[in-house]
PDB file of C-alpha atoms in Angstrom:
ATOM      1  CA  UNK A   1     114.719 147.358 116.669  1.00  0.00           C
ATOM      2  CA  UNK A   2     117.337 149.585 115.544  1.00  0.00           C
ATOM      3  CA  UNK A   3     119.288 148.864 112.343  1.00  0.00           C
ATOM      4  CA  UNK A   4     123.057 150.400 112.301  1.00  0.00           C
ATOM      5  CA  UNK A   5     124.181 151.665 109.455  1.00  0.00           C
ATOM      6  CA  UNK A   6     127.757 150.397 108.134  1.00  0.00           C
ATOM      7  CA  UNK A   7     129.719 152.529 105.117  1.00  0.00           C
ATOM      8  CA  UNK A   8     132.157 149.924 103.409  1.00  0.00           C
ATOM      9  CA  UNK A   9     135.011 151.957 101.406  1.00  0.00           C
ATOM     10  CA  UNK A  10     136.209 149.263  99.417  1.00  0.00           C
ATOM     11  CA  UNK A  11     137.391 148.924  95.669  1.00  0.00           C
ATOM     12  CA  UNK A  12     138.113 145.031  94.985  1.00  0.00           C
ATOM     13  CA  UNK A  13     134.635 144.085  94.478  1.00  0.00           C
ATOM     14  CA  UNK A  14     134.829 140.458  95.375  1.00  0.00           C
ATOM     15  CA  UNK A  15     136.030 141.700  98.927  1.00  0.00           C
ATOM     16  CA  UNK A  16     132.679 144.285  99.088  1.00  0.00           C
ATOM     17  CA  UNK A  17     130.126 141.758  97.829  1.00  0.00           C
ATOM     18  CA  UNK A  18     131.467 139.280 100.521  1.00  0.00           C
ATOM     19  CA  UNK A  19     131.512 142.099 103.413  1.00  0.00           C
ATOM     20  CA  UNK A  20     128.134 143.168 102.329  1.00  0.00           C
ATOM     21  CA  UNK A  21     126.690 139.785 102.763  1.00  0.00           C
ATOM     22  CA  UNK A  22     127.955 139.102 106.001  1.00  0.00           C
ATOM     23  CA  UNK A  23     126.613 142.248 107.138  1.00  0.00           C
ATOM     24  CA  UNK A  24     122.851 141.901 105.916  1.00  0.00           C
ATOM     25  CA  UNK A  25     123.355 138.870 107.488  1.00  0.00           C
ATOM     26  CA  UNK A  26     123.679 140.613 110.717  1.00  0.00           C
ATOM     27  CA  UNK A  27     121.009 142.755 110.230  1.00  0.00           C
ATOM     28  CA  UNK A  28     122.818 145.763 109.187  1.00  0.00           C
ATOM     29  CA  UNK A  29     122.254 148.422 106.764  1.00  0.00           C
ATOM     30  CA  UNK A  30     124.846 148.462 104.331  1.00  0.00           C
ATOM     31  CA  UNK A  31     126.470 151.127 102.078  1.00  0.00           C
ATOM     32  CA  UNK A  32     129.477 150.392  99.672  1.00  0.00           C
ATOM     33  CA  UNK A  33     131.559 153.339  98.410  1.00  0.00           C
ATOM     34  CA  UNK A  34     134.375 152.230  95.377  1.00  0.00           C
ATOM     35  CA  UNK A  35     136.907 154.898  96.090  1.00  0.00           C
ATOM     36  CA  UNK A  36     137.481 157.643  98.694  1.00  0.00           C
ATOM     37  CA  UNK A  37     135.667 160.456  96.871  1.00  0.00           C
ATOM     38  CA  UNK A  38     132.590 158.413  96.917  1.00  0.00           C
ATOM     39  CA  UNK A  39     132.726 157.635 100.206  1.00  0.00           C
ATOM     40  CA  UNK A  40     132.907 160.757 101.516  1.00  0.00           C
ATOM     41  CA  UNK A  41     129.958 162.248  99.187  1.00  0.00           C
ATOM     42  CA  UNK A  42     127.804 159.510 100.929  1.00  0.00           C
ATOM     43  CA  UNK A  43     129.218 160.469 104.363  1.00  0.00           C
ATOM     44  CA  UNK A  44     128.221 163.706 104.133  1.00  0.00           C
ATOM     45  CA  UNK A  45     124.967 162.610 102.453  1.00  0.00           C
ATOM     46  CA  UNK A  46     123.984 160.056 104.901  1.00  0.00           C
ATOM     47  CA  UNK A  47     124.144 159.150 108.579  1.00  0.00           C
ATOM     48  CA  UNK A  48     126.570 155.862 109.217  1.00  0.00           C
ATOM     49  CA  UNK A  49     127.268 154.267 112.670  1.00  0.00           C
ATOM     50  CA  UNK A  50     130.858 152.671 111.480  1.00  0.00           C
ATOM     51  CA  UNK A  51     133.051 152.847 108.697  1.00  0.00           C
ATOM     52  CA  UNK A  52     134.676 150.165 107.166  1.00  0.00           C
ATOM     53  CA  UNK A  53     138.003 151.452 105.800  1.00  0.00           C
ATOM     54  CA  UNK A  54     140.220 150.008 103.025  1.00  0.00           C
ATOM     55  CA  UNK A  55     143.356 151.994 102.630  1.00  0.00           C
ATOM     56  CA  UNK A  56     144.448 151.096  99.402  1.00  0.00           C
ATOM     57  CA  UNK A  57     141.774 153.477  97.381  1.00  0.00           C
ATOM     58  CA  UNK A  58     142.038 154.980  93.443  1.00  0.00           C
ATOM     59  CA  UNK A  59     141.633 158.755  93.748  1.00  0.00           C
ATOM     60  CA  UNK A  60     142.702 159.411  97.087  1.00  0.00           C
ATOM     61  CA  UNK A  61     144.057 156.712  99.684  1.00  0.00           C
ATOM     62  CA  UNK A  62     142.176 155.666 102.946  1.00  0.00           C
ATOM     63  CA  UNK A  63     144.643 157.953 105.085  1.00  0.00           C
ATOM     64  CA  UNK A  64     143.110 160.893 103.449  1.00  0.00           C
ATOM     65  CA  UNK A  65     139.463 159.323 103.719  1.00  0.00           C
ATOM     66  CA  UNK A  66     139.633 159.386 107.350  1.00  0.00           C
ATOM     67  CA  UNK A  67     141.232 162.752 107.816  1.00  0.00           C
ATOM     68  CA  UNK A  68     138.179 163.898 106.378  1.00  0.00           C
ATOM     69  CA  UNK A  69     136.030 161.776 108.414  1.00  0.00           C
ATOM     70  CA  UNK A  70     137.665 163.027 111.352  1.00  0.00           C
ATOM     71  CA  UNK A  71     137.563 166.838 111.135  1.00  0.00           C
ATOM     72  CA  UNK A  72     133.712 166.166 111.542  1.00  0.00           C
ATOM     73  CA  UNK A  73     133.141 163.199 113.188  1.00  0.00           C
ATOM     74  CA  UNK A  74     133.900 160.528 115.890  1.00  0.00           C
ATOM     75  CA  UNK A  75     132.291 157.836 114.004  1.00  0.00           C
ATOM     76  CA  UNK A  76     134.592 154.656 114.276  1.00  0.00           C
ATOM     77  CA  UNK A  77     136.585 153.408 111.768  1.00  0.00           C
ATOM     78  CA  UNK A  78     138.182 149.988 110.934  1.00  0.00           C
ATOM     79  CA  UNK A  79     140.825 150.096 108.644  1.00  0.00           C
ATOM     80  CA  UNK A  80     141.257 147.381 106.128  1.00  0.00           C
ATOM     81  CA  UNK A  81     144.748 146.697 103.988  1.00  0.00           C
ATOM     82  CA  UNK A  82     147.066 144.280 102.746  1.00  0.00           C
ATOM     83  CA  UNK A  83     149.901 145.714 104.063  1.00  0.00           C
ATOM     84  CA  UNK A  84     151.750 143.968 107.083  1.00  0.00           C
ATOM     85  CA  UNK A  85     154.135 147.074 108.293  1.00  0.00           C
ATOM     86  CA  UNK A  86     153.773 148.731 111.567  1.00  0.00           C
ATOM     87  CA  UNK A  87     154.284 152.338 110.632  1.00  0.00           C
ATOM     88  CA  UNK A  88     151.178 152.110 108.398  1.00  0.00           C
ATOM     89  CA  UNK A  89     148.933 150.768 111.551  1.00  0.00           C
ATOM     90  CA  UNK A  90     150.772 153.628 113.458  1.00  0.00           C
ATOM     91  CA  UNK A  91     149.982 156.094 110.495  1.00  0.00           C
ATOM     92  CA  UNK A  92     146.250 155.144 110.772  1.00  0.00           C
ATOM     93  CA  UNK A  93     146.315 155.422 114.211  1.00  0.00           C
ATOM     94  CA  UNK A  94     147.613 159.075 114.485  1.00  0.00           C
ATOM     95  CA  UNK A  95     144.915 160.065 112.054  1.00  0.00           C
ATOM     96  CA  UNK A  96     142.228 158.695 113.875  1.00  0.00           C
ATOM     97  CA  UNK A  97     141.215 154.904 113.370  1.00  0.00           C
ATOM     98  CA  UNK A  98     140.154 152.769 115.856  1.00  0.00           C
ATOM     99  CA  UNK A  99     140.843 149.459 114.840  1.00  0.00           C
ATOM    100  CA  UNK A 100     142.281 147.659 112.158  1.00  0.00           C
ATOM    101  CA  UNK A 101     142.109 144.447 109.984  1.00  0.00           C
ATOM    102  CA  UNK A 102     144.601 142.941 107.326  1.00  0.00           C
ATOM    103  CA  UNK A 103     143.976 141.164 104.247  1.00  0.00           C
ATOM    104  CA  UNK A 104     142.998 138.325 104.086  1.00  0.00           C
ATOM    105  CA  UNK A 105     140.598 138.680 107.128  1.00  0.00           C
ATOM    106  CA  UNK A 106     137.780 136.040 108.462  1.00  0.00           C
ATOM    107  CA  UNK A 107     134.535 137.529 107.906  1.00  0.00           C
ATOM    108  CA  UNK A 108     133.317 136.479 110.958  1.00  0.00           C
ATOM    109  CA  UNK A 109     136.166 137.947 113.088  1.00  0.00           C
ATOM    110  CA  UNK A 110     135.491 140.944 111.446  1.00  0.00           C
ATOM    111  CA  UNK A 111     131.822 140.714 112.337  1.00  0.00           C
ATOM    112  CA  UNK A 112     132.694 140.045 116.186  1.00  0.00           C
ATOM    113  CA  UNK A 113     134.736 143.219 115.858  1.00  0.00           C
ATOM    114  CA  UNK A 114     131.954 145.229 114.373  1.00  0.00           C
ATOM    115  CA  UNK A 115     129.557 144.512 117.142  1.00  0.00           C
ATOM    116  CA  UNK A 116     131.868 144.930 119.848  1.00  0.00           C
ATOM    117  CA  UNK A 117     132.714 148.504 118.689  1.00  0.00           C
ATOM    118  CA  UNK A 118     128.915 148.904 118.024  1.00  0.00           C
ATOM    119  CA  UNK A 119     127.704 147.981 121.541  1.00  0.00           C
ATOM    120  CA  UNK A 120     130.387 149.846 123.533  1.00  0.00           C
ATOM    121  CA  UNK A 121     129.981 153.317 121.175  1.00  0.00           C
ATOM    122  CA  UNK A 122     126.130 153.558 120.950  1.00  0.00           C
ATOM    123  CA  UNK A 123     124.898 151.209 123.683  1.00  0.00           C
ATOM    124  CA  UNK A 124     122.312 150.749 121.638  1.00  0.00           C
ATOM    125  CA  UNK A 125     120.903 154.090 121.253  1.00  0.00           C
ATOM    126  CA  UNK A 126     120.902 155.821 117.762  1.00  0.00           C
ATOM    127  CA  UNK A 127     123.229 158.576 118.702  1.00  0.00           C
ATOM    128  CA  UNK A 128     125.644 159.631 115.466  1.00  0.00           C
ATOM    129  CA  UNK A 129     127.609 163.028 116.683  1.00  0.00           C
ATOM    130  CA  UNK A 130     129.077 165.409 114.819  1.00  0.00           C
ATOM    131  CA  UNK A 131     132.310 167.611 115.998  1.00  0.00           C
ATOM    132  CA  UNK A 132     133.886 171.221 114.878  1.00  0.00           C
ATOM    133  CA  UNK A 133     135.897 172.997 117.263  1.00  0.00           C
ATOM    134  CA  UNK A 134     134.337 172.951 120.682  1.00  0.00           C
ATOM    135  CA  UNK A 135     130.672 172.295 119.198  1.00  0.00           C
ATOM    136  CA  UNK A 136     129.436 168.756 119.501  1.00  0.00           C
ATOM    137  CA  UNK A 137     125.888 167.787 117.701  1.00  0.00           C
ATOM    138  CA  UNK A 138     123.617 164.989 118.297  1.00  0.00           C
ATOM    139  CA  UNK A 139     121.602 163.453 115.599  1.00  0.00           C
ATOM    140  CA  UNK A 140     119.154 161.710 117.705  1.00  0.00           C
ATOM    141  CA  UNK A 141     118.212 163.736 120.364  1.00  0.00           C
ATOM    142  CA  UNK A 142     119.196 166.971 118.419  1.00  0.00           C
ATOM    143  CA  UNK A 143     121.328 168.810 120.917  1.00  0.00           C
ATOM    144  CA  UNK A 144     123.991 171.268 120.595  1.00  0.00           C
ATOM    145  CA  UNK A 145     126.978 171.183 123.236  1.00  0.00           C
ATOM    146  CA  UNK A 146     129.502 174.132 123.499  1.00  0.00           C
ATOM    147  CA  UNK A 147     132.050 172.749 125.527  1.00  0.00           C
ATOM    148  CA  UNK A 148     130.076 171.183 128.196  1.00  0.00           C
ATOM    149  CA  UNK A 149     127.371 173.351 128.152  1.00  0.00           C
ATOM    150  CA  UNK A 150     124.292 172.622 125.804  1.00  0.00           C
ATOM    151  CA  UNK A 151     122.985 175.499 123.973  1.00  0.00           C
ATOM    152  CA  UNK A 152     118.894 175.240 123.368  1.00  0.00           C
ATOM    153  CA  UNK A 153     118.040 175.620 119.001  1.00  0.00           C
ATOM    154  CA  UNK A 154     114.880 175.115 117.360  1.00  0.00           C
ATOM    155  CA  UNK A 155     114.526 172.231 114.740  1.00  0.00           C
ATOM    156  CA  UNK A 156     114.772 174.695 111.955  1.00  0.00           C
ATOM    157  CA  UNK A 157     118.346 175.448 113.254  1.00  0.00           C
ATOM    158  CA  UNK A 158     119.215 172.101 113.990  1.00  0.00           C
ATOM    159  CA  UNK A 159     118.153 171.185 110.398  1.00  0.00           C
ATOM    160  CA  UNK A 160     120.898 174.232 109.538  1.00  0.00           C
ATOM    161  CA  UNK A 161     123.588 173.167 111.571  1.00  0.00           C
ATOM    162  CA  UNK A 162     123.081 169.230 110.493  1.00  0.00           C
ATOM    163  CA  UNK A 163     124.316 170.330 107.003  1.00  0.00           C
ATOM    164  CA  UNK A 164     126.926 172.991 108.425  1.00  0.00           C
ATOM    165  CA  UNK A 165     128.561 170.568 110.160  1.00  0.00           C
ATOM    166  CA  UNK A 166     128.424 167.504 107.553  1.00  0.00           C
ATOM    167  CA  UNK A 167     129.770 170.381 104.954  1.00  0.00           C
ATOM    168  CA  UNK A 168     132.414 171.827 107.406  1.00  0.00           C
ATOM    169  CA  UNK A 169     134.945 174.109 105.050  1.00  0.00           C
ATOM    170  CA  UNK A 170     132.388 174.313 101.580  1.00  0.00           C
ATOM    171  CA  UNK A 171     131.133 177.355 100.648  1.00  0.00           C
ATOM    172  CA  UNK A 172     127.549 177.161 100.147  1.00  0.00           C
ATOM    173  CA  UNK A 173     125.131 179.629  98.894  1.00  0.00           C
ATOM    174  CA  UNK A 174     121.675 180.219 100.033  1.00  0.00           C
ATOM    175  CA  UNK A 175     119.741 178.337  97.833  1.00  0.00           C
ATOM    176  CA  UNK A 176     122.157 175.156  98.734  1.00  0.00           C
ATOM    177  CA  UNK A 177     121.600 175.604 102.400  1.00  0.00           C
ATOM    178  CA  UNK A 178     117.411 175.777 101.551  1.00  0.00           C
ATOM    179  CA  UNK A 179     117.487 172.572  99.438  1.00  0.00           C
ATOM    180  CA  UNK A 180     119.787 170.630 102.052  1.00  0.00           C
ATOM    181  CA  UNK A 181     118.435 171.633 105.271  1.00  0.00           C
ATOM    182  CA  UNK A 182     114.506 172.199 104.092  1.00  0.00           C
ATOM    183  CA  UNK A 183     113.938 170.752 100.747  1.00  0.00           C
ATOM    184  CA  UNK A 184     110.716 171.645  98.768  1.00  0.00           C
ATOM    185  CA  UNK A 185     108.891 172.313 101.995  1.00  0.00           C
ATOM    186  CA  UNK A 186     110.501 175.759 102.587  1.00  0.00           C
ATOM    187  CA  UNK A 187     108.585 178.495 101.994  1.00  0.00           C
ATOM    188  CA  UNK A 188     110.436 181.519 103.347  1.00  0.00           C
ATOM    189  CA  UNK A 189     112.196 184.012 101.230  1.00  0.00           C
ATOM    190  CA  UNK A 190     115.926 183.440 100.655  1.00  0.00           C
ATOM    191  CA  UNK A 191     117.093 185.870 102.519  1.00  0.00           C
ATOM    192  CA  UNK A 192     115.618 184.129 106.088  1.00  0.00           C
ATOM    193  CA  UNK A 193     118.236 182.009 105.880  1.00  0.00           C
ATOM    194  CA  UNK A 194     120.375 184.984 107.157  1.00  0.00           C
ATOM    195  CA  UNK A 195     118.414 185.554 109.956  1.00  0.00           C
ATOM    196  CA  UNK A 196     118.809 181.786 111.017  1.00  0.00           C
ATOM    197  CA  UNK A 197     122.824 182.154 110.469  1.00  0.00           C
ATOM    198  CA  UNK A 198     122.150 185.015 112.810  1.00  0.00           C
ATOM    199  CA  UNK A 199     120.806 183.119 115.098  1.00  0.00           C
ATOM    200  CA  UNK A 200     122.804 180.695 114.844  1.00  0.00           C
ATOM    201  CA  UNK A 201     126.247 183.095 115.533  1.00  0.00           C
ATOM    202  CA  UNK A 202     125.165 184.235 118.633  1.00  0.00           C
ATOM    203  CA  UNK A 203     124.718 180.759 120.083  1.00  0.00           C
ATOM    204  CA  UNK A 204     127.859 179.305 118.910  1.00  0.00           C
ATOM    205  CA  UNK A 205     130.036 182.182 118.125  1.00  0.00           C
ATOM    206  CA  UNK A 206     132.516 183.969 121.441  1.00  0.00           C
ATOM    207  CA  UNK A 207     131.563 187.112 119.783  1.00  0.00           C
ATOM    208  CA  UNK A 208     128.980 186.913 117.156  1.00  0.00           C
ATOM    209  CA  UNK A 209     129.862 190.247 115.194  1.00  0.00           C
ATOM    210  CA  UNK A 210     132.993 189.242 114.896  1.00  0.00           C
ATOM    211  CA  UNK A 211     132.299 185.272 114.057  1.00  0.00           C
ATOM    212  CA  UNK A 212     135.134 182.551 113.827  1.00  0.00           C
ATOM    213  CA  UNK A 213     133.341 179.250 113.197  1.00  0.00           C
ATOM    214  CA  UNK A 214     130.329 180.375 110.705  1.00  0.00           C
ATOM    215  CA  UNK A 215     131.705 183.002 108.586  1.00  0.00           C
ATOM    216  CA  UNK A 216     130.381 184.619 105.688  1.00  0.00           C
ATOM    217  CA  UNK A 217     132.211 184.017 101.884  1.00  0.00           C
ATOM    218  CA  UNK A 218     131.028 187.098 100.515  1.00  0.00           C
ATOM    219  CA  UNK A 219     129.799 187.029  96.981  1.00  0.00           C
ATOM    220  CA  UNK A 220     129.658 183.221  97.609  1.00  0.00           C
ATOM    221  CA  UNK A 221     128.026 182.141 100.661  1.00  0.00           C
ATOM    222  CA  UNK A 222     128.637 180.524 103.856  1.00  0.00           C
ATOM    223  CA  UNK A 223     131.661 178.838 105.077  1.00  0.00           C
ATOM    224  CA  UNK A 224     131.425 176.903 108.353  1.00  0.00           C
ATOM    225  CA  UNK A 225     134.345 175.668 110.908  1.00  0.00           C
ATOM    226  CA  UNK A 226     137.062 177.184 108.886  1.00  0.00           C
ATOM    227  CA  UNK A 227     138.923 178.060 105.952  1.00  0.00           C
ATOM    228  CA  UNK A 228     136.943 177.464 102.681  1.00  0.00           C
ATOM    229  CA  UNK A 229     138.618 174.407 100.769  1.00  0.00           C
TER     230      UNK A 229
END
């Protein structure tokens, strides 16, 4: 049976603990983040089905969670505040949410919410996709779309492009693309990695000596699907 995997982005922590319960209750794998910058180092650590969104965050607000979430992803997200005014719903719904609850919420509406969105996104398959530009990859079955096209890779560049794409805009060097993508079971020389980012260019790239979407940070690294941050 397949166990979704919910990120909760919450700070109060009597509201999390509460949340979190009802969840395992479902049967769902839970993950609690207290503040945006935490939950999006486990986003783009981890796999999630659905986040759970508070918008009232320290460090940086839930607006600017999800803008994050949604240069990369389609995940859905269910905002959570205590705010009653429309032009904050509206706000959230520019940006990218999906649904949204207000404070103070019944668990178990929230619950029946959850598994509606759950059942009519993955109907029930395991399928978490990421997005950058035109390029569309899927966790499960491991394919990359251009467009609607799918381009054939090789689980050594899917591996690759599953940390490109979760670290869209970071510059990272050689030896970070190794550890994320291959761990201690790599055994290539550094410099193969290059040949895979070749690769890699001329199956995603309109003209792969001139690339757009993986470029190269030089002196630093790699940057992919844009500016460096």
């Amino acid at each position: 049976m397949m166990v979704y995997r919910i990120l909760v982005v919450e700070d109060q922590r009597e509201i999390s603990d509460i949340v979190s319960k009802y969840l395992a209750k479902e049967g769902y794998s839970v993950c609690v983040a207290n503040n945006g910058f935490e939950a999006l180092d486990y986003f783009n650590k981890q796999d999630f089905h659905l986040v759970l969104l508070d918008i009232m965050l320290p460090g940086i607000s839930g607006f600017d969670v999800l803008k994050e979430i949604r240069k990369i992803s389609e995940i859905p997200v269910i905002m959570v505040t205590a705010k009653q005014e429309e032009i904050d719903r509206l706000k959230g719904f520019e940006i990218g949410a999906d649904d949204y609850v207000i404070k103070p919420f019944s668990p178990r509406e929230l619950m029946k919410r959850i598994q509606v969105f759950l059942k009519r996104i993955y109907h029930e398959s395991d399928e978490i996709i990421y997005k950058c530009v035109d390029l569309s990859l899927y966790t499960k079955s491991m394919k990359l779309i251009k467009g609607e096209k799918e381009i054939p890779i090789t689980s050594a560049e899917y591996k690759l492009l599953l940390v490109l794409f979760k670290n869209k805009g970071q510059v990272l060097t050689r030896e970070q693309l190794i550890n994320l993508a291959y761990g201690d079971a790599y055994e290539g020389y550094d410099r193969n990695i290059d040949s895979y980012i070749k690769r890699i260019r001329q199956k995603i790239e309109n003209n792969p000596k001139s690339p757009e979407i993986l470029t190269t940070k030089y002196g630093a690294g790699y940057v992919f699907g844009g500016e460096a941050l």
